[in-house]
Amino acid sequence: MALRVLFALLPVLSCGFLGWGTMLRLAVVTRRPRDWWLLAVNCVLTVAWVALIGADQTPNTDGWQGNTGAFGIIITGFLTCVYFLVADIQHHAARPAAATAPWYPAQPAPYVPPQAHPQRPAYGYPPPAHQQQTPTPTPTPAPAPGPATPPRIGQVRAELDELSELLRKQTPHPHPNPQNPEANPRTPGNDGEGPAR
């Protein structure tokens, strides 16, 4: 997208002088003979318009040759821009959707469960009185076997159980009473010098 914008603006921003670059990109991308011919026509027109500007003998290059050459090169640049956008958009729209890469499998279609019952009431609401059908038991598929638990996880669980058992067996340490500062010798300000300030 950014390249499309860059190449579309190239002839406009260069006043038509670099329109050949836009046409070259289009010819390389599309590989159509028509675009190669239009590239050649664009180059010839650009050279012709510049030669016409150079052939003007007036001191300010404001004679009919200079005006015609300037007008021609600007119109050529504008037409190049428009043609590039139309042809490039058509080229990319005509390409089929990109196939999936062989190393990345295609995404499966989303599962849509079959609608056996037309309408069920929302969760928490009782079913309507006229809909007293006995549900037919549907066989539930066996759950797919999940990945086996690696032996390392079992070992870690056993070690954690052992550690928690050891922690339960330890005797609790007596906690100092924060309410009574004299009972706790490590309380700040209680080093025998009197009450804390």
CSV table of C-alpha atoms in Angstrom, one decimal:
chain,number,residue,atom,x,y,z
A,1,MET,CA,0.0,0.0,0.0
A,2,ALA,CA,2.8,2.4,0.9
A,3,LEU,CA,4.6,1.6,-2.4
A,4,ARG,CA,1.4,2.2,-4.3
A,5,VAL,CA,1.0,5.7,-2.8
A,6,LEU,CA,4.7,6.4,-3.4
A,7,PHE,CA,4.6,5.5,-7.0
A,8,ALA,CA,1.3,7.2,-7.6
A,9,LEU,CA,2.6,10.5,-6.2
A,10,LEU,CA,6.0,10.2,-8.0
A,11,PRO,CA,4.9,11.8,-11.3
A,12,VAL,CA,2.8,14.4,-9.5
A,13,LEU,CA,5.5,15.5,-7.1
A,14,SER,CA,8.1,15.6,-9.8
A,15,CYS,CA,5.9,17.6,-12.2
A,16,GLY,CA,5.8,14.7,-14.6
A,17,PHE,CA,9.6,14.3,-15.0
A,18,LEU,CA,9.7,10.9,-13.1
A,19,GLY,CA,6.5,9.5,-14.6
A,20,TRP,CA,8.6,6.8,-16.3
A,21,GLY,CA,9.5,5.4,-12.9
A,22,THR,CA,5.9,4.8,-12.1
A,23,MET,CA,5.2,3.2,-15.4
A,24,LEU,CA,8.3,1.0,-15.1
A,25,ARG,CA,7.1,-0.3,-11.8
A,26,LEU,CA,3.6,-1.0,-13.2
A,27,ALA,CA,5.2,-2.8,-16.2
A,28,VAL,CA,7.4,-5.0,-14.0
A,29,VAL,CA,4.5,-5.9,-11.6
A,30,THR,CA,1.9,-6.6,-14.2
A,31,ARG,CA,4.2,-8.0,-17.0
A,32,ARG,CA,1.7,-7.0,-19.6
A,33,PRO,CA,3.0,-5.9,-23.0
A,34,ARG,CA,0.6,-2.9,-23.0
A,35,ASP,CA,2.3,-1.5,-19.9
A,36,TRP,CA,5.7,-1.9,-21.5
A,37,TRP,CA,4.5,0.0,-24.5
A,38,LEU,CA,3.0,2.7,-22.3
A,39,LEU,CA,6.4,3.0,-20.5
A,40,ALA,CA,8.1,3.6,-23.8
A,41,VAL,CA,5.5,6.2,-24.9
A,42,ASN,CA,5.9,7.9,-21.5
A,43,CYS,CA,9.6,8.1,-21.9
A,44,VAL,CA,9.3,9.5,-25.5
A,45,LEU,CA,6.7,12.1,-24.4
A,46,THR,CA,8.8,13.2,-21.5
A,47,VAL,CA,11.9,13.7,-23.7
A,48,ALA,CA,9.7,15.5,-26.3
A,49,TRP,CA,8.2,17.9,-23.8
A,50,VAL,CA,11.6,18.7,-22.3
A,51,ALA,CA,13.0,19.3,-25.8
A,52,LEU,CA,10.1,21.6,-26.5
A,53,ILE,CA,10.8,23.6,-23.4
A,54,GLY,CA,14.5,23.8,-24.3
A,55,ALA,CA,13.6,25.0,-27.8
A,56,ASP,CA,11.9,28.1,-26.5
A,57,GLN,CA,14.1,31.1,-27.4
A,58,THR,CA,12.4,33.7,-25.1
A,59,PRO,CA,14.4,35.0,-22.2
A,60,ASN,CA,11.9,33.8,-19.5
A,61,THR,CA,10.9,30.6,-21.3
A,62,ASP,CA,7.4,31.9,-21.7
A,63,GLY,CA,6.9,31.4,-25.4
A,64,TRP,CA,4.5,28.9,-26.9
A,65,GLN,CA,7.1,26.2,-26.9
A,66,GLY,CA,7.9,26.5,-23.2
A,67,ASN,CA,4.2,26.8,-22.3
A,68,THR,CA,3.2,23.8,-24.4
A,69,GLY,CA,6.1,21.7,-23.1
A,70,ALA,CA,5.3,22.5,-19.5
A,71,PHE,CA,1.6,21.9,-19.9
A,72,GLY,CA,2.3,18.6,-21.8
A,73,ILE,CA,4.7,17.3,-19.1
A,74,ILE,CA,2.3,18.1,-16.3
A,75,ILE,CA,-0.7,16.5,-18.1
A,76,THR,CA,1.5,13.4,-18.9
A,77,GLY,CA,2.4,13.1,-15.2
A,78,PHE,CA,-1.2,13.4,-14.1
A,79,LEU,CA,-2.4,10.8,-16.7
A,80,THR,CA,0.4,8.5,-15.6
A,81,CYS,CA,-0.7,8.8,-12.0
A,82,VAL,CA,-4.3,8.0,-12.8
A,83,TYR,CA,-3.5,5.1,-15.1
A,84,PHE,CA,-1.1,3.6,-12.6
A,85,LEU,CA,-3.7,3.7,-9.8
A,86,VAL,CA,-6.4,2.1,-12.0
A,87,ALA,CA,-4.1,-0.6,-13.5
A,88,ASP,CA,-2.4,-1.4,-10.2
A,89,ILE,CA,-5.7,-1.8,-8.3
A,90,GLN,CA,-7.2,-3.9,-11.0
A,91,HIS,CA,-4.1,-6.1,-11.1
A,92,HIS,CA,-4.1,-6.8,-7.4
A,93,ALA,CA,-7.9,-7.3,-7.3
A,94,ALA,CA,-7.7,-9.9,-10.1
A,95,ARG,CA,-5.2,-12.0,-8.2
A,96,PRO,CA,-6.7,-15.0,-6.5
A,97,ALA,CA,-6.5,-15.2,-2.8
A,98,ALA,CA,-3.1,-16.4,-1.7
A,99,ALA,CA,-2.8,-20.1,-1.0
A,100,THR,CA,-1.8,-21.1,2.4
A,101,ALA,CA,1.8,-21.9,2.9
A,102,PRO,CA,2.6,-25.7,2.9
A,103,TRP,CA,4.2,-25.4,6.4
A,104,TYR,CA,1.1,-23.7,7.8
A,105,PRO,CA,-2.1,-25.7,7.6
A,106,ALA,CA,-5.3,-24.1,6.4
A,107,GLN,CA,-7.7,-23.1,9.2
A,108,PRO,CA,-10.7,-25.5,9.5
A,109,ALA,CA,-14.2,-24.1,9.1
A,110,PRO,CA,-15.7,-23.1,12.5
A,111,TYR,CA,-18.0,-25.7,14.1
A,112,VAL,CA,-21.6,-24.9,13.9
A,113,PRO,CA,-23.7,-27.3,16.0
A,114,PRO,CA,-26.8,-28.7,14.4
A,115,GLN,CA,-30.0,-27.0,15.5
A,116,ALA,CA,-32.2,-30.0,16.5
A,117,HIS,CA,-34.6,-27.8,18.6
A,118,PRO,CA,-35.7,-24.6,17.0
A,119,GLN,CA,-35.5,-22.2,20.0
A,120,ARG,CA,-34.4,-22.9,23.6
A,121,PRO,CA,-35.2,-20.5,26.4
A,122,ALA,CA,-32.3,-18.5,27.8
A,123,TYR,CA,-30.5,-19.9,30.8
A,124,GLY,CA,-32.4,-19.5,34.1
A,125,TYR,CA,-35.8,-19.2,32.4
A,126,PRO,CA,-38.3,-22.1,32.6
A,127,PRO,CA,-39.2,-23.7,29.3
A,128,PRO,CA,-42.6,-22.7,27.8
A,129,ALA,CA,-45.5,-25.0,28.8
A,130,HIS,CA,-46.2,-26.2,25.2
A,131,GLN,CA,-42.7,-27.5,24.7
A,132,GLN,CA,-42.8,-30.6,26.9
A,133,GLN,CA,-40.7,-32.9,24.7
A,134,THR,CA,-38.5,-35.5,26.3
A,135,PRO,CA,-35.0,-35.0,25.2
A,136,THR,CA,-33.5,-37.7,23.2
A,137,PRO,CA,-30.2,-38.8,24.7
A,138,THR,CA,-27.4,-38.1,22.3
A,139,PRO,CA,-24.3,-40.2,22.6
A,140,THR,CA,-21.5,-38.1,24.0
A,141,PRO,CA,-18.2,-38.6,22.3
A,142,ALA,CA,-15.4,-40.0,24.4
A,143,PRO,CA,-13.1,-37.2,25.5
A,144,ALA,CA,-10.0,-37.1,23.5
A,145,PRO,CA,-7.0,-38.3,25.5
A,146,GLY,CA,-5.2,-35.2,26.6
A,147,PRO,CA,-1.4,-35.0,26.6
A,148,ALA,CA,0.2,-37.2,29.1
A,149,THR,CA,1.6,-35.5,32.1
A,150,PRO,CA,5.3,-35.4,31.8
A,151,PRO,CA,7.2,-37.2,34.6
A,152,ARG,CA,8.9,-34.0,35.7
A,153,ILE,CA,5.6,-32.4,36.8
A,154,GLY,CA,4.9,-35.5,38.9
A,155,GLN,CA,8.3,-35.2,40.5
A,156,VAL,CA,7.8,-31.5,41.3
A,157,ARG,CA,4.4,-32.2,42.8
A,158,ALA,CA,5.9,-34.9,45.0
A,159,GLU,CA,8.6,-32.6,46.2
A,160,LEU,CA,6.1,-29.8,47.0
A,161,ASP,CA,4.0,-32.3,49.0
A,162,GLU,CA,7.1,-33.3,50.9
A,163,LEU,CA,8.0,-29.7,51.7
A,164,SER,CA,4.5,-28.8,52.8
A,165,GLU,CA,4.6,-31.9,55.1
A,166,LEU,CA,7.9,-30.7,56.6
A,167,LEU,CA,6.5,-27.3,57.2
A,168,ARG,CA,3.5,-28.6,59.0
A,169,LYS,CA,5.7,-30.7,61.3
A,170,GLN,CA,7.8,-27.8,62.5
A,171,THR,CA,6.9,-26.3,65.8
A,172,PRO,CA,5.8,-22.7,65.6
A,173,HIS,CA,8.2,-20.0,66.9
A,174,PRO,CA,6.9,-17.8,69.7
A,175,HIS,CA,5.9,-14.4,68.3
A,176,PRO,CA,6.7,-11.3,70.4
A,177,ASN,CA,3.7,-9.5,71.8
A,178,PRO,CA,3.6,-6.1,70.1
A,179,GLN,CA,1.3,-4.7,72.7
A,180,ASN,CA,3.7,-5.0,75.6
A,181,PRO,CA,7.1,-3.4,74.8
A,182,GLU,CA,8.7,-4.6,78.0
A,183,ALA,CA,8.1,-8.2,77.0
A,184,ASN,CA,9.9,-7.7,73.7
A,185,PRO,CA,13.5,-6.8,74.3
A,186,ARG,CA,14.1,-5.8,70.6
A,187,THR,CA,11.6,-3.0,70.6
A,188,PRO,CA,13.2,0.3,69.7
A,189,GLY,CA,13.6,2.6,72.7
A,190,ASN,CA,13.6,-0.3,75.2
A,191,ASP,CA,17.3,-0.6,75.8
A,192,GLY,CA,17.2,0.2,79.5
A,193,GLU,CA,17.3,4.0,79.1
A,194,GLY,CA,13.6,4.7,79.8
A,195,PRO,CA,10.6,5.1,77.6
A,196,ALA,CA,11.0,5.9,73.9
A,197,ARG,CA,10.7,9.5,72.9
